[in-house]
Short mmCIF file of C-alpha atoms and ligand atoms in Angstrom, two decimals:
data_model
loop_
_atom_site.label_atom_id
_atom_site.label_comp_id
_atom_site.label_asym_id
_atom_site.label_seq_id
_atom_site.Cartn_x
_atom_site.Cartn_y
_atom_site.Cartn_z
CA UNK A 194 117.38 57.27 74.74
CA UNK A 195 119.83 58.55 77.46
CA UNK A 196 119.18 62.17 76.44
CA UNK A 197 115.54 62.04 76.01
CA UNK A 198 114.98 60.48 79.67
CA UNK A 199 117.57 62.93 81.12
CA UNK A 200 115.66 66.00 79.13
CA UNK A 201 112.49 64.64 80.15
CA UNK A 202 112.96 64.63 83.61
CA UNK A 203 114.53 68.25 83.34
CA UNK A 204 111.52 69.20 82.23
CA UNK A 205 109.53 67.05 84.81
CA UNK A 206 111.55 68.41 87.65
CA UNK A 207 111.38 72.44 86.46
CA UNK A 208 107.42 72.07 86.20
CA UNK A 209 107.31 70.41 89.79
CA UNK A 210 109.79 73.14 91.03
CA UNK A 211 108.07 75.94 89.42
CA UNK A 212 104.51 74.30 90.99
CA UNK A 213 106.19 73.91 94.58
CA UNK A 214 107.78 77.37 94.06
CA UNK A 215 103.99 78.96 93.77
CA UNK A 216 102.85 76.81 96.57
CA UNK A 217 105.58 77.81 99.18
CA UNK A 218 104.66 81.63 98.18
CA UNK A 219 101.56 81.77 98.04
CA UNK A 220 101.44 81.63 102.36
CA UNK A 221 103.78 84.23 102.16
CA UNK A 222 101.79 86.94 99.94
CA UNK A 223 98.63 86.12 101.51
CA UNK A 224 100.38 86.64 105.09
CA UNK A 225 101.84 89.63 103.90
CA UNK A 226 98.77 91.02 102.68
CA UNK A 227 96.92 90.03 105.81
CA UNK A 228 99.50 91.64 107.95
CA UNK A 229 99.01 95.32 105.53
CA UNK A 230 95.29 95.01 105.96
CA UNK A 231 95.85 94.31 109.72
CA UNK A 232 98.10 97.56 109.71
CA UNK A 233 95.29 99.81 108.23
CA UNK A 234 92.34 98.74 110.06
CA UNK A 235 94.77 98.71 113.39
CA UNK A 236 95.62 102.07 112.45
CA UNK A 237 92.16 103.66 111.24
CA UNK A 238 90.59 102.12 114.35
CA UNK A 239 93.15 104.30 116.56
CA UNK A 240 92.05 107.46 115.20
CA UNK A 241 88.77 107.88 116.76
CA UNK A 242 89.88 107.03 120.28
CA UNK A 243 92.96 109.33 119.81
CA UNK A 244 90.45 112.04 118.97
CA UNK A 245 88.29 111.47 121.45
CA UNK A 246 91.45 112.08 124.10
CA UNK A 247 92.65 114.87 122.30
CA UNK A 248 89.30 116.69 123.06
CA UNK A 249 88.70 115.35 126.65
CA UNK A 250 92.05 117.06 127.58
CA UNK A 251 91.22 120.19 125.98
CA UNK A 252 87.46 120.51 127.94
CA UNK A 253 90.19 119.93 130.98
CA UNK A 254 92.38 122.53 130.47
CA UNK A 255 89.49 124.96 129.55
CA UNK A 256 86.96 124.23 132.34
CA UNK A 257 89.38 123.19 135.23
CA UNK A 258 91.80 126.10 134.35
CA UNK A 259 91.67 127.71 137.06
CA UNK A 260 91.98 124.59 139.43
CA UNK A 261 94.88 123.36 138.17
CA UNK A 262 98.58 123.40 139.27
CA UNK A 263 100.75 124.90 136.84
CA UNK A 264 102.68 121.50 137.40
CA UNK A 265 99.42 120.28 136.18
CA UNK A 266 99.01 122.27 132.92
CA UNK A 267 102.66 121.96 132.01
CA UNK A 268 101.78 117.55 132.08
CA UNK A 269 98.21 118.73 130.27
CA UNK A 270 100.09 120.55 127.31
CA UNK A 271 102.72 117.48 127.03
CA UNK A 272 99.93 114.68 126.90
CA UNK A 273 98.35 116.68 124.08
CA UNK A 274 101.90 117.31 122.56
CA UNK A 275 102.12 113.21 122.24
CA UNK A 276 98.42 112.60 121.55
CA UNK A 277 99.74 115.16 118.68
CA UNK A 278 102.76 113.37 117.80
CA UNK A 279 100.89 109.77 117.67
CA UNK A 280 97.58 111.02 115.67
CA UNK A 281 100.30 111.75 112.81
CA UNK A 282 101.99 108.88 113.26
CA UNK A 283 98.89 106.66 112.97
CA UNK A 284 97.82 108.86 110.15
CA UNK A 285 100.94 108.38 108.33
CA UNK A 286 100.72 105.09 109.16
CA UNK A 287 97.69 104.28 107.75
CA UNK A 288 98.64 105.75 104.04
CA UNK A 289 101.13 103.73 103.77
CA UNK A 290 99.50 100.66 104.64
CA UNK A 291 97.25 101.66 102.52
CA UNK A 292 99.53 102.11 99.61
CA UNK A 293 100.95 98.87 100.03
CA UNK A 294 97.83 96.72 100.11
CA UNK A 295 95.52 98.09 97.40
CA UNK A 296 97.45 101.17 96.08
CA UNK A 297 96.82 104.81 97.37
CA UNK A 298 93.04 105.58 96.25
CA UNK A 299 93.48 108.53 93.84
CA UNK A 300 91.36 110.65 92.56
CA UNK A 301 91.81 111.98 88.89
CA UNK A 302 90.52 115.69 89.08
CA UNK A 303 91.72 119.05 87.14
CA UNK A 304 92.98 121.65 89.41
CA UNK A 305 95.51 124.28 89.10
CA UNK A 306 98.56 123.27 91.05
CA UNK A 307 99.87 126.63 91.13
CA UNK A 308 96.86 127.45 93.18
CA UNK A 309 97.17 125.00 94.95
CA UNK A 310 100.94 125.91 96.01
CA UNK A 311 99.76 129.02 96.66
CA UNK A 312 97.19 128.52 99.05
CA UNK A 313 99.81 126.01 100.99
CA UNK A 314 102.25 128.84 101.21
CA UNK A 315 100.15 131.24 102.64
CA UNK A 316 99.02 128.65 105.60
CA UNK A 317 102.13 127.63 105.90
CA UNK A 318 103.58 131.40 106.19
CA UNK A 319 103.12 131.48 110.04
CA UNK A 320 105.68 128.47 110.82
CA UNK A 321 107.99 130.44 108.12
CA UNK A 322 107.97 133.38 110.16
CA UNK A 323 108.29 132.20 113.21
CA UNK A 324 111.70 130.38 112.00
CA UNK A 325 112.17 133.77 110.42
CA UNK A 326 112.51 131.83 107.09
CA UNK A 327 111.40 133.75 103.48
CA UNK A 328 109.23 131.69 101.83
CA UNK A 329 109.34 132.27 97.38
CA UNK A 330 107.46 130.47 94.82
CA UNK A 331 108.44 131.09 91.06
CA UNK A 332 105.52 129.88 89.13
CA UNK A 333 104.12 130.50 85.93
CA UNK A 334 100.14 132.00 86.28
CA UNK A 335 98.74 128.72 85.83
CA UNK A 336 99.35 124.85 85.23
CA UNK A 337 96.95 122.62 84.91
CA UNK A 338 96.66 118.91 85.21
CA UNK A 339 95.17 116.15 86.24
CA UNK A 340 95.37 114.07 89.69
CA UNK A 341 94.09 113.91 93.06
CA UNK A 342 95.00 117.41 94.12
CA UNK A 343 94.51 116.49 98.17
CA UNK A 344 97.74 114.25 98.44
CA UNK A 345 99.51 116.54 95.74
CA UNK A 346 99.00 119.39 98.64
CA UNK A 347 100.33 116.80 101.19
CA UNK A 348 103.51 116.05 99.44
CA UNK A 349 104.03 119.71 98.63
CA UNK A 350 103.32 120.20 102.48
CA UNK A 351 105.98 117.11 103.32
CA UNK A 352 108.41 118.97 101.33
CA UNK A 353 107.65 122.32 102.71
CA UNK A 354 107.51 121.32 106.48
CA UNK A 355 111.07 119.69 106.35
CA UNK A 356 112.56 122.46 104.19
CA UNK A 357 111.47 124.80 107.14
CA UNK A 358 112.29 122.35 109.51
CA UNK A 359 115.91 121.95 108.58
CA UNK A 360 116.75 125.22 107.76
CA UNK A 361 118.26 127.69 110.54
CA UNK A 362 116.69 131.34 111.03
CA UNK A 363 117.44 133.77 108.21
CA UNK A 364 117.51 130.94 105.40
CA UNK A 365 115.31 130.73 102.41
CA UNK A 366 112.87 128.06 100.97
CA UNK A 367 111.88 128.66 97.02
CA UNK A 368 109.10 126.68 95.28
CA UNK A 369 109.16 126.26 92.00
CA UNK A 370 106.73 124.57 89.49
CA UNK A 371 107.04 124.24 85.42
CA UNK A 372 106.01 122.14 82.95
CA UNK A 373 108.82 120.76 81.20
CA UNK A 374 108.55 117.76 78.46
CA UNK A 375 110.70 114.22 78.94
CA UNK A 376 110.72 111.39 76.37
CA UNK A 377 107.70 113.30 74.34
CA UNK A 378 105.59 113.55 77.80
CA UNK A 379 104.55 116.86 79.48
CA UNK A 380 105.28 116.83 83.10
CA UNK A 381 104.93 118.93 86.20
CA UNK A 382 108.43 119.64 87.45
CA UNK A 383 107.60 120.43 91.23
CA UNK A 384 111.12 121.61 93.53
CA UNK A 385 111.80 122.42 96.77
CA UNK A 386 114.96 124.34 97.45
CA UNK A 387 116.21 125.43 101.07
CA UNK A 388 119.08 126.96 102.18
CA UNK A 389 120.00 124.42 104.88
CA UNK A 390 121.27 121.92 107.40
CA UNK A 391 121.58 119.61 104.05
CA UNK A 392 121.73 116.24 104.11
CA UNK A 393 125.08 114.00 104.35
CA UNK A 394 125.99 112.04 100.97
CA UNK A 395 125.85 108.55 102.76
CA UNK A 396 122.12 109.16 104.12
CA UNK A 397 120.60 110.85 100.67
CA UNK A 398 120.09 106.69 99.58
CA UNK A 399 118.26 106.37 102.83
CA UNK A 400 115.87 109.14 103.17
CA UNK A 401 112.96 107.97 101.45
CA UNK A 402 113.05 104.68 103.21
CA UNK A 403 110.38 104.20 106.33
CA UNK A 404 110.76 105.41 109.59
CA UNK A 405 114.97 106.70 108.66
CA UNK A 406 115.59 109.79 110.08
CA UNK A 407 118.82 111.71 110.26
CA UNK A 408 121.15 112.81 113.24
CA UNK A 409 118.95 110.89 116.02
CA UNK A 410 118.92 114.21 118.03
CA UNK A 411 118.55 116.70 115.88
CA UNK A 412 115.14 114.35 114.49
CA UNK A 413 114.39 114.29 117.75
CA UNK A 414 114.35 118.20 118.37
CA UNK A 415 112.48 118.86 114.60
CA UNK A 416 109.68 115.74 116.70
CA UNK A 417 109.59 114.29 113.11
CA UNK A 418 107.99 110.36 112.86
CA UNK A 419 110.72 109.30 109.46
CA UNK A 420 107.42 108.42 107.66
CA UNK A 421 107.24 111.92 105.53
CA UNK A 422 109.45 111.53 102.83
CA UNK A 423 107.99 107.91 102.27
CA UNK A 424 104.86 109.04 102.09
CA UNK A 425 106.17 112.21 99.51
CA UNK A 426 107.69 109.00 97.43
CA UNK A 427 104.24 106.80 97.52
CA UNK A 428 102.34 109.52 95.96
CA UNK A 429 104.29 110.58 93.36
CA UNK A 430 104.65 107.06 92.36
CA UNK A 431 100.67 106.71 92.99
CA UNK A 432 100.98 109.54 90.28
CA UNK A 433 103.46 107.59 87.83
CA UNK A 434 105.88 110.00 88.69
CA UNK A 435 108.94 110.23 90.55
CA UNK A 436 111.17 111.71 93.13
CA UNK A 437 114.58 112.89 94.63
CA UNK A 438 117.10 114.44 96.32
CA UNK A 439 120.35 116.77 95.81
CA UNK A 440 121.80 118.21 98.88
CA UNK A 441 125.23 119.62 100.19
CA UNK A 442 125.73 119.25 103.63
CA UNK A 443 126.03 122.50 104.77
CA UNK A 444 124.24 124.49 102.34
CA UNK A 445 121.31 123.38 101.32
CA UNK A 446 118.94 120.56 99.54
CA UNK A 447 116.64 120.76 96.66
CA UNK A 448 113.97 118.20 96.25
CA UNK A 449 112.54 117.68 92.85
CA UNK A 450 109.30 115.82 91.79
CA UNK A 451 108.21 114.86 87.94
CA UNK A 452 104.25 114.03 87.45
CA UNK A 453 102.79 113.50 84.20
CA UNK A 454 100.52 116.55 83.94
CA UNK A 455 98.10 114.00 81.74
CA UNK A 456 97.70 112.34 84.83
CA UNK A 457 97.31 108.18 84.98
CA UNK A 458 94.67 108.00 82.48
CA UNK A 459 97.14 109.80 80.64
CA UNK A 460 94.68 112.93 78.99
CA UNK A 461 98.05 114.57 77.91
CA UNK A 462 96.11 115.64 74.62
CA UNK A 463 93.38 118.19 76.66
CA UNK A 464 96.35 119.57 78.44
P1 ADP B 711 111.17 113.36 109.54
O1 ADP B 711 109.83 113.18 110.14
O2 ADP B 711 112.28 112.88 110.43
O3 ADP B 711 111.38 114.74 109.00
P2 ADP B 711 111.20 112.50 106.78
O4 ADP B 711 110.90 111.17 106.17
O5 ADP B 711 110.38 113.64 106.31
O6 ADP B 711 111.13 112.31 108.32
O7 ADP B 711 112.72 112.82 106.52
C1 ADP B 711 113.71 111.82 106.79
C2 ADP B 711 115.04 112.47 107.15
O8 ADP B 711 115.56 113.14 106.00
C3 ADP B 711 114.94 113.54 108.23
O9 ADP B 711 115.01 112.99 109.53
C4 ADP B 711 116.15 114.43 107.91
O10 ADP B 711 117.30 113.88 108.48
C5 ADP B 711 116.27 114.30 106.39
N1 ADP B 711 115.67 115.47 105.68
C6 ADP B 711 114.46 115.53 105.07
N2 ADP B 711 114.28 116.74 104.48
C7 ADP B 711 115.39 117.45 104.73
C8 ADP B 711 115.83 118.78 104.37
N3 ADP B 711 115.07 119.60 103.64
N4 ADP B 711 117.06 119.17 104.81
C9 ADP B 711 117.84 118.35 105.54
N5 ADP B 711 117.50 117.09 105.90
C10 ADP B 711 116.29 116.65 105.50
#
């Protein structure tokens, strides 16, 4: 009789605990939730007015220009050089709020990444240059597959910015794209290799976390936000896929991304 009570209330006790457990949590997720949707509307409601001041200063500089100190311009060109600064940061922002309340909103088209690349190289050329930085892709013709080619463009642009970015003059930034196969499945094998400032053993854990940036000054020079490579991360995991990091301080870092090329409704077999 002993045991029966005693395993009776065990089980009585786990079912109220497990109960409770829910109870207490369920305040916490919705809050949670609340405070991501709070995030995104905060930060898609900041857009417009930070839009609206970018422009106002720029009828300012062009119709008062010859009015104006050149104390005057110098504080003009800084304003807009933070307006600058926070549009990206609310921007940034606001994907990954996004990402964490309802999941990035993807769309599943077919597009040929490699011109895709390409076209990103070519804008991104000037910035090259003027860091006197060669810019290479090795690519086959074409690759197809299947995604939402918009964010694959921004995480190929993340990738590309901070290669540039932390490279010195006279360095080198290759892209490379193939399709290799891993555990039966085709995937899009998407690097980023640069030639330099690399990235210290310690931090490489830390790099894709939110708002983490490296050497406080040297961040500060680059005028980075720390939200980049966490956005990079959420949409290759919006894609199923994955990403990271090999670097040797001093000489370089490669990035490396895997997508399924069948995309997440998985049409492997067209591809
Ligand atoms: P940031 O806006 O500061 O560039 P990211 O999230 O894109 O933010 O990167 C986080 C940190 O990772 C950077 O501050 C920098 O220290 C390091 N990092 C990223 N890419 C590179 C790279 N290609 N070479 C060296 N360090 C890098």
């Amino acid at each position: 009789v002993l045991i029966v009570l005693s395993l009776f209330f065990l089980i009585v006790a786990s079912i109220v605990g497990y109960f409770m457990s829910r109870k207490a949590m369920i305040p916490i997720v919705k809050s949670y939730t609340r405070q991501q949707e709070f995030v995104a509307d905060a930060s898609h409601e900041l857009r417009t007015p930070l839009s609206v001041l970018y422009s106002s200063l720029e009828v300012i500089e062009a119709e008062e220009q010859d009015k104006i100190s050149s104390f005057s311009r110098k504080v003009l060109f800084d304003m807009k050089d933070e307006l600058k600064r926070m549009k990206k940061l609310v921007n940034d922002l606001l994907i990954l709020a996004r990402s964490d309340s309802e999941g990035l909103d993807l769309l599943n088209e077919t597009f040929d990444v490699v011109s895709t690349a390409e076209k990103l190289i070519r804008s991104i050329q000037p910035l090259a240059n003027s860091g006197q930085i060669q810019l290479h892709l090795a690519a086959p013709e074409k690759l197809i597959m299947y995604g939402d080619q918009e964010r694959i463009r921004q995480l190929l642009f993340i990738l590309l910015d901070n290669a540039i970015k932390y490279t010195p003059a006279g360095g080198e930034v290759t892209v490379s794209l193939h399709r290799v196969t891993k555990q039966k499945k085709k995937l899009l094998c998407l690097s980023v290799k640069d030639t330099g400032i690399g990235i210290p053993l310690e931090q490489q854990k830390r790099i894709f976390d939110r708002f983490f940036r490296g050497d406080k000054d040297r961040s500060r020079q680059t005028g980075g936000t720390g939200l980049g490579l966490s956005i990079a991360k959420s949409i290759a995991e919006a894609h199923q896929g994955s990403i990271e990091v090999s670097s040797t301080e001093g000489s370089g870092s490669t990035f490396t991304v895997w997508i399924p090329l069948g995309g997440r409704k998985d049409k492997e077999g067209d591809i």
